[in-house]
Amino acid sequence: MNPAASFTLCVVLAYAGMLGLCLGMDRHWKQLATGRLPAYAQRLCRPIGVLSLGLAGWAAGLVWPVGMAIVAWFGSISLAGFVLLMLMPYAPRLALWLPVASGMLLAVAASF
């Protein structure tokens, strides 16, 4: 896999993981997902978030050796958390659909 695509996958998975952990909390669930997602989906958000963060670490390991991959993994988690923090108050719909749209764009880019 292309190193740029692997790092982009790492950032997208980190964002999805942070969004999953965020939606696992009642406060953010009410803010972001009220009326858009079924209520039983909240219980799945935390495990999916943890799994996504783990997969982000795996994607970082595809690009760099272990020591640098750990630093890149923490950096991508920090970047994803900051982006989510900035999007939540101003564009909550975009915050919800950003991992889906970027995943589709990444799949299209990887096919070329």
PDB file of C-alpha atoms in Angstrom:
ATOM      1  CA  MET A   1       0.000   0.000   0.000  1.00  0.00           C
ATOM      2  CA  ASN A   2       1.117   3.513  -0.745  1.00  0.00           C
ATOM      3  CA  PRO A   3       2.646   5.217   2.350  1.00  0.00           C
ATOM      4  CA  ALA A   4       0.478   8.310   1.863  1.00  0.00           C
ATOM      5  CA  ALA A   5      -2.653   6.170   1.664  1.00  0.00           C
ATOM      6  CA  SER A   6      -1.611   4.236   4.781  1.00  0.00           C
ATOM      7  CA  PHE A   7      -1.071   7.402   6.770  1.00  0.00           C
ATOM      8  CA  THR A   8      -4.384   8.819   5.531  1.00  0.00           C
ATOM      9  CA  LEU A   9      -6.039   5.567   6.586  1.00  0.00           C
ATOM     10  CA  CYS A  10      -4.386   5.965   9.993  1.00  0.00           C
ATOM     11  CA  VAL A  11      -5.819   9.472  10.424  1.00  0.00           C
ATOM     12  CA  VAL A  12      -9.295   8.441   9.209  1.00  0.00           C
ATOM     13  CA  LEU A  13      -9.357   5.463  11.581  1.00  0.00           C
ATOM     14  CA  ALA A  14      -8.139   7.638  14.444  1.00  0.00           C
ATOM     15  CA  TYR A  15     -10.936  10.123  13.743  1.00  0.00           C
ATOM     16  CA  ALA A  16     -13.503   7.324  13.597  1.00  0.00           C
ATOM     17  CA  GLY A  17     -12.152   5.968  16.888  1.00  0.00           C
ATOM     18  CA  MET A  18     -12.314   9.308  18.622  1.00  0.00           C
ATOM     19  CA  LEU A  19     -15.830   9.853  17.261  1.00  0.00           C
ATOM     20  CA  GLY A  20     -16.848   6.426  18.546  1.00  0.00           C
ATOM     21  CA  LEU A  21     -15.509   7.160  22.012  1.00  0.00           C
ATOM     22  CA  CYS A  22     -17.188  10.559  21.904  1.00  0.00           C
ATOM     23  CA  LEU A  23     -20.556   9.085  20.916  1.00  0.00           C
ATOM     24  CA  GLY A  24     -20.230   6.546  23.719  1.00  0.00           C
ATOM     25  CA  MET A  25     -20.844   9.348  26.210  1.00  0.00           C
ATOM     26  CA  ASP A  26     -24.432  10.396  26.892  1.00  0.00           C
ATOM     27  CA  ARG A  27     -23.670  14.102  26.660  1.00  0.00           C
ATOM     28  CA  HIS A  28     -22.179  13.920  23.179  1.00  0.00           C
ATOM     29  CA  TRP A  29     -24.679  11.309  22.019  1.00  0.00           C
ATOM     30  CA  LYS A  30     -27.500  13.743  22.769  1.00  0.00           C
ATOM     31  CA  GLN A  31     -25.622  16.561  21.043  1.00  0.00           C
ATOM     32  CA  LEU A  32     -24.628  14.726  17.871  1.00  0.00           C
ATOM     33  CA  ALA A  33     -26.834  11.718  17.259  1.00  0.00           C
ATOM     34  CA  THR A  34     -30.310  12.632  18.488  1.00  0.00           C
ATOM     35  CA  GLY A  35     -32.770  11.649  15.795  1.00  0.00           C
ATOM     36  CA  ARG A  36     -30.062  10.508  13.397  1.00  0.00           C
ATOM     37  CA  LEU A  37     -28.991   7.174  14.849  1.00  0.00           C
ATOM     38  CA  PRO A  38     -30.952   4.509  16.750  1.00  0.00           C
ATOM     39  CA  ALA A  39     -30.498   4.559  20.533  1.00  0.00           C
ATOM     40  CA  TYR A  40     -29.131   0.997  20.755  1.00  0.00           C
ATOM     41  CA  ALA A  41     -26.175   2.024  18.591  1.00  0.00           C
ATOM     42  CA  GLN A  42     -24.698   4.002  21.494  1.00  0.00           C
ATOM     43  CA  ARG A  43     -23.668   0.773  23.229  1.00  0.00           C
ATOM     44  CA  LEU A  44     -21.626  -0.207  20.178  1.00  0.00           C
ATOM     45  CA  CYS A  45     -19.798   3.112  19.893  1.00  0.00           C
ATOM     46  CA  ARG A  46     -17.131   2.537  22.545  1.00  0.00           C
ATOM     47  CA  PRO A  47     -15.979  -0.921  21.380  1.00  0.00           C
ATOM     48  CA  ILE A  48     -15.962   0.236  17.766  1.00  0.00           C
ATOM     49  CA  GLY A  49     -14.007   3.330  18.790  1.00  0.00           C
ATOM     50  CA  VAL A  50     -11.375   1.277  20.600  1.00  0.00           C
ATOM     51  CA  LEU A  51     -11.140  -1.103  17.646  1.00  0.00           C
ATOM     52  CA  SER A  52     -10.738   1.826  15.239  1.00  0.00           C
ATOM     53  CA  LEU A  53      -7.955   3.314  17.344  1.00  0.00           C
ATOM     54  CA  GLY A  54      -6.193  -0.056  17.349  1.00  0.00           C
ATOM     55  CA  LEU A  55      -6.531  -0.317  13.587  1.00  0.00           C
ATOM     56  CA  ALA A  56      -5.118   3.198  13.291  1.00  0.00           C
ATOM     57  CA  GLY A  57      -2.026   1.979  15.138  1.00  0.00           C
ATOM     58  CA  TRP A  58      -1.794  -0.959  12.741  1.00  0.00           C
ATOM     59  CA  ALA A  59      -2.058   1.391   9.749  1.00  0.00           C
ATOM     60  CA  ALA A  60       0.732   3.552  11.196  1.00  0.00           C
ATOM     61  CA  GLY A  61       2.836   0.412  11.544  1.00  0.00           C
ATOM     62  CA  LEU A  62       2.475  -0.213   7.812  1.00  0.00           C
ATOM     63  CA  VAL A  63       4.287   3.029   7.041  1.00  0.00           C
ATOM     64  CA  TRP A  64       7.015   3.293   9.691  1.00  0.00           C
ATOM     65  CA  PRO A  65       9.069   1.146  12.051  1.00  0.00           C
ATOM     66  CA  VAL A  66       7.625   0.520  15.507  1.00  0.00           C
ATOM     67  CA  GLY A  67       9.101   3.515  17.334  1.00  0.00           C
ATOM     68  CA  MET A  68       8.043   6.027  14.717  1.00  0.00           C
ATOM     69  CA  ALA A  69       4.673   4.312  14.252  1.00  0.00           C
ATOM     70  CA  ILE A  70       3.825   4.847  17.914  1.00  0.00           C
ATOM     71  CA  VAL A  71       4.645   8.551  17.620  1.00  0.00           C
ATOM     72  CA  ALA A  72       2.627   8.827  14.390  1.00  0.00           C
ATOM     73  CA  TRP A  73      -0.265   6.969  16.021  1.00  0.00           C
ATOM     74  CA  PHE A  74      -0.388   9.380  18.964  1.00  0.00           C
ATOM     75  CA  GLY A  75      -0.031  12.301  16.555  1.00  0.00           C
ATOM     76  CA  SER A  76      -2.911  11.090  14.408  1.00  0.00           C
ATOM     77  CA  ILE A  77      -5.078  10.584  17.499  1.00  0.00           C
ATOM     78  CA  SER A  78      -4.242  14.140  18.627  1.00  0.00           C
ATOM     79  CA  LEU A  79      -5.006  15.549  15.175  1.00  0.00           C
ATOM     80  CA  ALA A  80      -8.282  13.630  14.952  1.00  0.00           C
ATOM     81  CA  GLY A  81      -9.324  14.733  18.442  1.00  0.00           C
ATOM     82  CA  PHE A  82      -8.580  18.367  17.610  1.00  0.00           C
ATOM     83  CA  VAL A  83     -10.559  18.215  14.360  1.00  0.00           C
ATOM     84  CA  LEU A  84     -13.474  16.578  16.178  1.00  0.00           C
ATOM     85  CA  LEU A  85     -13.287  19.190  18.924  1.00  0.00           C
ATOM     86  CA  MET A  86     -13.479  21.998  16.387  1.00  0.00           C
ATOM     87  CA  LEU A  87     -16.285  20.409  14.347  1.00  0.00           C
ATOM     88  CA  MET A  88     -18.639  19.399  17.160  1.00  0.00           C
ATOM     89  CA  PRO A  89     -20.003  22.840  18.081  1.00  0.00           C
ATOM     90  CA  TYR A  90     -20.098  24.297  14.578  1.00  0.00           C
ATOM     91  CA  ALA A  91     -20.811  21.416  12.179  1.00  0.00           C
ATOM     92  CA  PRO A  92     -22.174  18.388  14.033  1.00  0.00           C
ATOM     93  CA  ARG A  93     -23.513  16.737  10.871  1.00  0.00           C
ATOM     94  CA  LEU A  94     -20.120  17.044   9.224  1.00  0.00           C
ATOM     95  CA  ALA A  95     -18.518  15.597  12.362  1.00  0.00           C
ATOM     96  CA  LEU A  96     -20.734  12.519  12.042  1.00  0.00           C
ATOM     97  CA  TRP A  97     -20.318  11.940   8.319  1.00  0.00           C
ATOM     98  CA  LEU A  98     -16.646  12.863   7.893  1.00  0.00           C
ATOM     99  CA  PRO A  99     -15.279   9.331   8.505  1.00  0.00           C
ATOM    100  CA  VAL A 100     -17.791   7.834   6.067  1.00  0.00           C
ATOM    101  CA  ALA A 101     -17.019  10.324   3.310  1.00  0.00           C
ATOM    102  CA  SER A 102     -13.259  10.148   3.817  1.00  0.00           C
ATOM    103  CA  GLY A 103     -13.382   6.347   3.881  1.00  0.00           C
ATOM    104  CA  MET A 104     -15.171   6.329   0.537  1.00  0.00           C
ATOM    105  CA  LEU A 105     -12.664   8.795  -0.916  1.00  0.00           C
ATOM    106  CA  LEU A 106      -9.803   6.693   0.418  1.00  0.00           C
ATOM    107  CA  ALA A 107     -11.275   3.557  -1.178  1.00  0.00           C
ATOM    108  CA  VAL A 108     -11.563   5.346  -4.509  1.00  0.00           C
ATOM    109  CA  ALA A 109      -7.995   6.674  -4.236  1.00  0.00           C
ATOM    110  CA  ALA A 110      -6.636   3.234  -3.330  1.00  0.00           C
ATOM    111  CA  SER A 111      -8.233   1.679  -6.381  1.00  0.00           C
ATOM    112  CA  PHE A 112      -6.067   3.754  -8.719  1.00  0.00           C
TER     113      PHE A 112
END
